[in-house]
Coordinates of C-alpha atoms and ligand atoms in Angstrom, one line a residue:
M110 CA -7.6 -2.6 -27.5
D111 CA -4.1 -3.1 -25.8
T112 CA -4.4 -3.7 -22.0
I113 CA -2.4 -4.2 -18.8
L114 CA -3.7 -6.3 -16.0
V115 CA -2.6 -5.2 -12.5
V116 CA -2.8 -7.6 -9.6
N117 CA -2.7 -7.1 -6.0
A118 CA -3.0 -10.4 -4.0
G119 CA -3.1 -10.9 -0.5
S120 CA -3.8 -13.9 1.8
S121 CA -7.7 -13.9 1.3
S122 CA -8.2 -11.7 -1.5
V123 CA -7.0 -11.1 -5.2
K124 CA -7.5 -7.6 -6.5
F125 CA -7.3 -6.7 -10.0
Q126 CA -7.7 -4.0 -12.5
V127 CA -7.3 -3.5 -16.3
F128 CA -6.1 -0.3 -17.8
S129 CA -6.3 0.1 -21.5
I130 CA -3.3 1.9 -23.3
E131 CA -4.5 4.9 -25.0
G132 CA -2.5 7.3 -27.0
E133 CA 1.1 8.4 -26.3
G134 CA 1.4 5.7 -23.5
S135 CA -1.5 7.1 -21.3
L136 CA -3.5 4.7 -19.4
R137 CA -7.2 4.6 -18.8
R138 CA -8.7 2.2 -16.0
Q139 CA -11.6 0.0 -17.6
I140 CA -12.1 -2.6 -14.9
K141 CA -11.8 -2.9 -11.2
G142 CA -12.4 -6.3 -9.7
Q143 CA -11.6 -8.7 -6.8
I144 CA -12.1 -12.1 -5.5
D145 CA -12.3 -12.3 -1.8
G146 CA -13.3 -14.8 0.9
I147 CA -10.6 -17.1 -0.7
G148 CA -10.8 -20.4 1.4
S149 CA -13.8 -19.3 3.1
R150 CA -16.7 -17.7 1.1
P151 CA -15.1 -16.8 -2.1
R152 CA -16.8 -14.2 -4.4
L153 CA -15.7 -12.4 -7.4
R154 CA -17.0 -8.8 -7.8
A155 CA -16.2 -6.4 -10.5
S156 CA -17.1 -3.2 -12.1
G157 CA -16.7 -1.1 -15.1
A158 CA -14.9 2.3 -15.8
S159 CA -18.0 4.2 -14.5
G160 CA -18.7 1.8 -11.6
D161 CA -21.2 -0.4 -13.6
P162 CA -21.4 -3.8 -12.1
L163 CA -19.8 -6.4 -14.3
A164 CA -19.9 -9.4 -12.0
D165 CA -21.0 -10.4 -8.4
R166 CA -20.8 -14.1 -8.1
A167 CA -20.3 -16.5 -5.3
Y168 CA -18.1 -19.9 -5.7
P169 CA -17.9 -22.8 -3.7
I170 CA -15.3 -23.0 -1.1
E171 CA -13.4 -26.1 -2.8
A172 CA -13.4 -24.0 -6.3
V173 CA -11.2 -21.3 -4.8
A174 CA -9.1 -22.5 -2.1
D175 CA -6.0 -20.5 -2.6
V176 CA -4.6 -17.6 -4.3
P177 CA -3.6 -19.5 -7.6
A178 CA -7.1 -20.8 -7.8
A179 CA -8.5 -17.2 -7.5
M180 CA -5.9 -16.0 -10.0
G181 CA -7.0 -18.6 -12.5
I182 CA -10.8 -17.8 -11.9
A183 CA -10.3 -14.2 -12.5
G184 CA -8.0 -14.6 -15.5
E185 CA -10.7 -17.2 -17.1
W186 CA -13.6 -14.5 -16.3
L187 CA -11.5 -11.5 -18.0
R188 CA -10.5 -13.9 -21.1
N189 CA -13.7 -15.9 -21.9
E190 CA -16.5 -13.5 -20.8
L191 CA -14.9 -10.2 -21.5
R192 CA -12.3 -11.0 -24.2
I193 CA -9.8 -9.1 -22.1
D194 CA -6.3 -10.2 -23.5
P195 CA -3.5 -8.2 -21.5
I196 CA -0.1 -7.5 -22.9
A197 CA 1.3 -7.7 -19.8
V198 CA 0.6 -8.0 -15.9
G199 CA 2.0 -5.7 -13.2
H200 CA 1.9 -7.0 -9.5
R201 CA 2.2 -5.5 -6.3
V202 CA 4.9 -7.3 -4.5
V203 CA 5.5 -6.1 -0.8
H204 CA 9.2 -6.7 -0.5
G205 CA 11.9 -6.0 -2.9
G206 CA 14.5 -6.4 -0.4
P207 CA 17.7 -4.4 -0.3
D208 CA 18.5 -4.5 -3.8
H209 CA 15.5 -3.7 -5.9
D210 CA 15.0 0.3 -5.9
G211 CA 12.5 -0.1 -9.0
P212 CA 10.2 -2.4 -10.8
V213 CA 11.5 -5.4 -12.4
L214 CA 10.5 -8.0 -15.4
V215 CA 9.9 -11.1 -13.9
D216 CA 11.1 -14.6 -15.2
H217 CA 11.8 -17.7 -12.9
G218 CA 15.2 -16.4 -11.8
V219 CA 13.7 -13.2 -10.5
V220 CA 10.8 -15.0 -8.7
A221 CA 13.5 -17.4 -7.2
R222 CA 15.3 -14.3 -5.9
L223 CA 12.1 -12.7 -4.5
E224 CA 11.3 -16.0 -2.4
R225 CA 14.1 -15.2 -0.3
F226 CA 12.3 -12.3 1.1
V227 CA 9.3 -14.4 2.3
S228 CA 11.0 -14.6 5.7
L229 CA 11.0 -10.7 5.7
A230 CA 7.2 -10.4 5.0
P231 CA 5.6 -14.0 5.6
L232 CA 2.1 -12.8 5.8
H233 CA 2.5 -10.9 2.1
Q234 CA 5.5 -12.1 0.0
P235 CA 4.0 -15.9 -0.5
H236 CA 0.7 -14.3 -1.7
N237 CA 2.2 -11.7 -3.7
L238 CA 4.3 -14.3 -5.6
A239 CA 1.8 -17.0 -6.0
P240 CA -0.2 -15.3 -9.0
I241 CA 3.2 -14.5 -10.8
R242 CA 4.0 -18.1 -10.5
T243 CA 0.6 -19.0 -11.7
I244 CA 0.9 -16.8 -14.7
L245 CA 4.4 -17.8 -15.6
A246 CA 3.2 -21.7 -15.6
G247 CA 0.3 -21.0 -17.8
F248 CA 1.5 -18.1 -20.0
P249 CA 5.2 -18.2 -20.0
G250 CA 5.7 -15.9 -22.8
L251 CA 3.4 -13.2 -21.3
P252 CA 5.6 -10.1 -19.8
Q253 CA 5.1 -9.6 -15.9
V254 CA 6.5 -6.9 -13.9
A255 CA 7.0 -6.9 -10.0
C256 CA 6.5 -3.5 -8.4
F257 CA 7.6 -3.5 -4.8
D258 CA 6.3 -1.3 -1.8
T259 CA 10.0 -1.0 -0.6
A260 CA 11.5 0.4 -3.6
F261 CA 10.7 4.0 -3.4
H262 CA 12.2 4.1 0.1
R263 CA 15.6 2.6 -1.1
T264 CA 16.7 6.5 -1.1
H265 CA 17.0 6.5 2.7
S266 CA 20.6 7.2 4.0
A267 CA 22.5 4.5 5.9
V268 CA 21.8 6.4 9.1
A269 CA 18.0 6.1 8.4
D270 CA 18.3 2.3 7.1
H271 CA 19.8 0.9 10.0
Y272 CA 18.5 -0.3 13.5
A273 CA 21.2 -0.3 16.5
I274 CA 21.7 -4.1 16.6
P275 CA 25.0 -5.9 15.6
H276 CA 26.0 -5.2 11.8
Q277 CA 25.4 -8.9 10.7
F278 CA 21.8 -8.4 11.1
Y279 CA 21.9 -5.5 8.5
A280 CA 23.9 -7.6 6.0
E281 CA 21.3 -10.3 6.2
G282 CA 18.6 -8.0 5.5
V283 CA 17.2 -6.6 9.0
R284 CA 16.7 -3.1 7.8
R285 CA 14.2 -0.2 7.8
Y286 CA 12.7 -0.8 4.5
G287 CA 9.5 1.3 4.9
F288 CA 6.3 0.3 2.8
H289 CA 3.4 1.9 1.1
G290 CA 6.2 3.0 -1.4
L291 CA 3.8 2.9 -4.5
S292 CA 1.4 5.2 -2.9
Y293 CA 4.2 7.7 -2.0
E294 CA 5.7 7.6 -5.4
Y295 CA 2.3 8.1 -6.9
I296 CA 1.9 11.3 -4.7
A297 CA 5.7 12.3 -5.3
K298 CA 4.8 12.3 -9.3
T299 CA 1.4 14.1 -8.7
L300 CA 2.5 16.8 -6.2
P301 CA 4.2 18.8 -9.1
Q302 CA 1.0 19.5 -10.9
V303 CA -0.8 20.3 -7.5
A304 CA 1.8 22.6 -6.1
P305 CA 5.1 22.9 -8.1
D306 CA 7.0 24.9 -5.6
I307 CA 6.1 22.9 -2.8
A308 CA 6.9 19.4 -4.5
K309 CA 10.6 20.6 -4.5
G310 CA 10.4 21.2 -0.9
R311 CA 10.0 19.2 2.5
V312 CA 6.8 17.4 2.5
I313 CA 5.1 14.8 5.0
V314 CA 2.8 12.4 3.3
A315 CA 0.3 10.6 5.6
H316 CA -1.1 7.4 4.2
L317 CA -4.0 6.6 6.5
G318 CA -5.9 3.4 5.3
S319 CA -6.5 0.3 6.9
G320 CA -2.6 -0.1 6.8
A321 CA -1.1 3.5 7.8
S322 CA 2.3 4.9 7.6
M323 CA 3.8 8.4 6.8
C324 CA 6.5 9.5 4.6
A325 CA 9.1 12.3 4.6
L326 CA 9.7 13.6 1.1
K327 CA 12.5 15.9 0.2
G328 CA 12.5 16.9 -3.3
G329 CA 10.1 14.1 -4.1
R330 CA 12.3 11.6 -3.0
S331 CA 11.7 9.4 0.3
I332 CA 14.2 10.3 3.1
E333 CA 12.2 8.6 6.0
S334 CA 9.2 6.4 6.8
T335 CA 7.4 5.5 10.0
M336 CA 7.4 1.9 8.9
G337 CA 10.7 -0.2 9.1
F338 CA 11.6 -3.8 8.8
T339 CA 8.1 -4.9 8.6
A340 CA 4.8 -3.0 8.0
L341 CA 4.1 -3.6 11.8
D342 CA 6.1 -0.5 12.7
G343 CA 5.1 3.1 13.0
L344 CA 1.4 4.4 13.3
P345 CA -1.3 2.2 14.9
M346 CA -3.4 0.9 11.9
G347 CA -6.6 -1.2 11.5
T348 CA -5.5 -4.2 13.2
R349 CA -1.7 -3.8 13.8
P350 CA -0.3 -1.9 16.8
G351 CA 2.3 0.2 15.0
Q352 CA 5.4 1.2 17.1
L353 CA 5.6 -1.0 20.0
D354 CA 8.3 -1.8 22.8
P355 CA 9.9 -4.9 21.9
G356 CA 9.6 -5.8 25.6
V357 CA 5.8 -6.3 24.9
V358 CA 6.5 -9.0 22.6
L359 CA 9.0 -10.6 25.0
Y360 CA 6.3 -10.3 27.8
L361 CA 3.7 -12.1 25.4
I362 CA 6.3 -15.1 25.0
S363 CA 7.6 -15.2 28.3
E364 CA 4.5 -14.5 30.6
K365 CA 1.7 -15.4 28.3
G366 CA 3.3 -18.5 26.7
M367 CA 2.6 -17.4 23.0
S368 CA 4.3 -19.0 20.2
A369 CA 6.0 -16.8 17.4
S370 CA 3.0 -17.7 15.2
N371 CA 0.4 -16.7 18.0
V372 CA 2.3 -13.4 18.3
Q373 CA 2.6 -12.9 14.7
N374 CA -1.4 -13.4 14.3
F375 CA -1.9 -11.2 17.4
L376 CA 0.2 -8.3 16.0
Y377 CA -1.2 -8.5 12.4
R378 CA -5.0 -9.1 13.3
D379 CA -6.0 -8.2 16.7
C380 CA -4.3 -4.9 17.6
G381 CA -4.5 -1.5 16.3
L382 CA -7.9 0.4 16.1
K383 CA -9.6 -2.8 16.5
G384 CA -7.8 -4.2 19.7
L385 CA -7.6 -0.8 21.2
S386 CA -11.5 0.1 20.8
G387 CA -12.8 -3.6 20.9
V388 CA -15.3 -2.3 18.5
S389 CA -13.9 -2.4 15.0
N390 CA -11.0 -1.8 12.7
D391 CA -13.0 0.3 10.5
M392 CA -12.7 4.1 11.0
R393 CA -16.2 4.5 9.7
E394 CA -17.5 2.6 12.4
L395 CA -15.3 3.9 15.3
E396 CA -16.4 7.4 14.1
A397 CA -20.0 6.3 14.4
S398 CA -19.7 4.7 17.6
E399 CA -20.7 6.0 21.2
D400 CA -18.4 3.5 22.8
P401 CA -15.7 5.5 24.8
R402 CA -13.0 2.9 23.7
A403 CA -13.9 4.1 20.0
K404 CA -13.2 7.5 21.1
L405 CA -9.7 6.5 22.8
A406 CA -8.6 4.5 19.7
I407 CA -9.2 7.5 17.5
D408 CA -7.6 9.9 20.1
H409 CA -4.7 7.4 20.1
F410 CA -4.4 7.4 16.1
V411 CA -4.6 11.0 15.8
Y412 CA -2.0 11.6 18.9
R413 CA 0.5 9.1 17.3
I414 CA 0.1 10.8 13.8
G415 CA 1.1 14.0 15.5
L416 CA 4.1 12.5 17.2
N417 CA 5.3 10.9 13.9
A418 CA 4.6 14.2 12.2
G419 CA 7.2 15.8 14.7
M420 CA 9.7 13.0 14.1
L421 CA 9.5 13.4 10.1
A422 CA 9.7 17.0 10.5
A423 CA 13.0 16.8 12.5
A424 CA 14.4 14.2 9.7
L425 CA 13.3 17.0 7.0
Q426 CA 14.8 19.7 9.2
G427 CA 11.6 21.7 8.5
L428 CA 8.4 21.4 6.7
D429 CA 6.7 23.0 3.7
A430 CA 3.6 21.0 3.4
F431 CA 1.4 18.3 4.6
V432 CA -0.6 15.7 2.5
F433 CA -3.3 13.4 3.4
T434 CA -4.2 10.3 1.4
A435 CA -5.7 6.9 1.4
G436 CA -9.1 5.7 2.6
I437 CA -9.2 7.8 5.9
G438 CA -6.9 10.4 4.7
E439 CA -9.0 11.2 1.6
N440 CA -12.5 10.7 3.2
S441 CA -12.6 11.6 6.7
A442 CA -13.0 15.4 7.1
S443 CA -13.2 14.9 11.0
L444 CA -10.1 13.0 11.3
R445 CA -8.2 15.5 9.2
A446 CA -9.3 18.3 11.2
R447 CA -8.1 16.4 14.6
V448 CA -4.8 15.7 13.0
A449 CA -4.6 19.5 11.8
E450 CA -5.2 20.8 15.3
Q451 CA -2.4 18.3 16.7
L452 CA 0.0 20.2 14.0
G453 CA -1.1 23.6 14.9
W454 CA 2.4 24.1 16.7
L455 CA 4.0 23.5 13.2
G456 CA 2.0 26.2 11.5
V457 CA -1.1 24.4 10.5
A458 CA -4.3 26.0 10.2
L459 CA -7.3 24.3 8.4
D460 CA -10.1 25.9 6.5
P461 CA -12.9 23.9 7.8
A462 CA -15.3 24.6 4.7
E463 CA -12.6 23.4 2.3
N464 CA -12.0 20.3 4.7
S465 CA -15.5 19.4 4.9
R466 CA -15.7 19.4 1.0
H467 CA -12.8 17.4 0.6
A468 CA -11.0 20.2 -1.6
R469 CA -7.6 19.4 -2.9
L470 CA -6.1 22.4 -0.6
I471 CA -7.7 22.5 2.9
S472 CA -5.7 24.8 4.7
R473 CA -6.5 28.6 5.1
A474 CA -4.7 31.0 3.2
G475 CA -2.7 32.1 6.0
S476 CA -1.6 28.7 7.2
R477 CA 2.2 28.5 7.2
I478 CA 1.9 24.9 6.2
P479 CA -0.4 24.2 3.4
V480 CA -2.2 21.2 3.6
Y481 CA -3.5 19.0 0.8
V482 CA -5.8 15.9 0.0
V483 CA -4.2 14.0 -2.8
P484 CA -6.3 10.7 -3.6
T485 CA -3.8 8.1 -4.1
D486 CA -3.7 5.5 -7.1
E487 CA -1.3 2.5 -6.6
E488 CA -2.8 0.6 -9.3
L489 CA -2.1 3.2 -11.7
M490 CA 1.5 3.3 -10.7
I491 CA 1.8 -0.2 -11.0
A492 CA 0.3 -0.1 -14.5
Q493 CA 2.7 2.9 -15.5
H494 CA 5.7 1.0 -14.3
T495 CA 4.5 -2.0 -16.2
L496 CA 4.2 0.0 -19.4
T497 CA 7.2 1.6 -19.0
L498 CA 9.3 -1.6 -18.4
L499 CA 7.6 -3.1 -21.4
M500 CA 8.5 -0.5 -23.6
K501 CA 12.1 -0.6 -22.5
A502 CA 12.4 -4.5 -22.6
P503 CA 14.2 -5.0 -26.3
S504 CA 13.3 -8.5 -26.3
S505 CA 9.7 -8.6 -25.5
N506 CA 7.3 -8.8 -28.2
P507 CA 4.1 -8.6 -26.5
R508 CA 1.6 -8.8 -29.4
Q509 CA 3.1 -12.3 -30.1
E510 CA 3.0 -13.4 -26.4
R511 CA -0.6 -12.8 -25.9
V512 CA -2.9 -14.8 -23.4
S513 CA -5.1 -17.1 -25.9
Ligands
AMP1844 P1 -7.8 1.9 2.5 O1 -6.9 0.6 3.2 O2 -7.2 3.0 1.9 O3 -8.8 1.7 1.7 O4 -8.7 2.6 3.6 C1 -9.7 2.0 4.7 C2 -10.1 2.7 5.8 O5 -10.6 3.8 5.3 C3 -11.0 2.2 6.7 O6 -10.8 2.3 8.0 C4 -12.4 2.9 6.4 O7 -13.2 2.8 7.4 C5 -11.7 4.4 6.0 N1 -12.7 5.1 5.5 C6 -13.3 5.0 4.1 N2 -14.2 6.1 3.9 C7 -14.2 6.8 5.0 C8 -15.2 7.8 5.4 N3 -15.9 8.3 4.5 N4 -14.8 8.3 6.6 C9 -14.0 7.7 7.5 N5 -13.3 6.6 7.1 C10 -13.4 6.1 5.9

């Protein structure tokens, strides 16, 4: 069985999935797993295609001290115990910088160039690149593909791509990149099957998960995003504040004496739903809580989604459909109902019964703006990109370069 391994590495976890290549280039998910608790309480968990458990084992902290070690353990488990021998590996890489508007086959030169973007995404990029380097060292002939969260948004106009700061910063890479691009690309590719006419029009996609952003799609292409230079901007998230007056950052530095790294940790880890509620970063826990601050956090989240929808509708000069996706967008009927209420002025009218049963189309027949729930699949997108590049690459002969 020919397979593709998909890797999504963060600071404390390495998530992976294995897809088999079926007839005519279609892909089937076979394994889903992760090593989390890297450097604290490492644990490998994995399940098969139908959710059947394949592994759940703890490791001593010194055995999985960092991302390369976790990649090594996941790779050994796949090779030695499951006899998985991928013909290529696709990686999620948060930042492709200004130049990459699509995935690339990776070699040492590409990794060196992607290193330059570490300063643009210091909490993600180094961890994304670490397993690429580990595999390059151990299996130099195995094709690897980097798939970027920024790439799908490279279609933005110059006007949308700039901040109103001196041009030299734009030239060195301070731009409004936008993120969650693999999720939006998957939705843009799926929409023509869900609603062919609407897919050609003006659509707002709300990716509401522990990270959250919204994207304006025109004819299936991204023209605007709520995120900008980093994944901190836009909507409030689990632990990130979303849009914040830069004056708050100045206040933290000048009045609270916080260092740059203190501010960074604060903005990435202590704000958003967690900071505002003081209860949790997890929407399920907030919805179950009686604490008034949990209610305030949800109210704020809904309010900001509504405000940002107005902004994106302005960028699109109108709206033909609204799509919910990701953990909260796909699973929380009550959050969707609250957002739909907020969008009533745009002509959104939800069908409560369809919404409760998480139907694909959740708006009423008479709703001027149809509202959809489309589950996203970033890993499948990465596997598809990897397969496509593999097929295009004239020099790669995956069968001779297998992991052994
Ligand atoms: P993601 O990052 O896409 O995995 O989404 C994670 C977020 O989705 C967390 O805030 C979860 O609480 C939220 N979530 C997942 N399932 C549900 C659910 N049934 N109801 C409400 N929120 C959910």
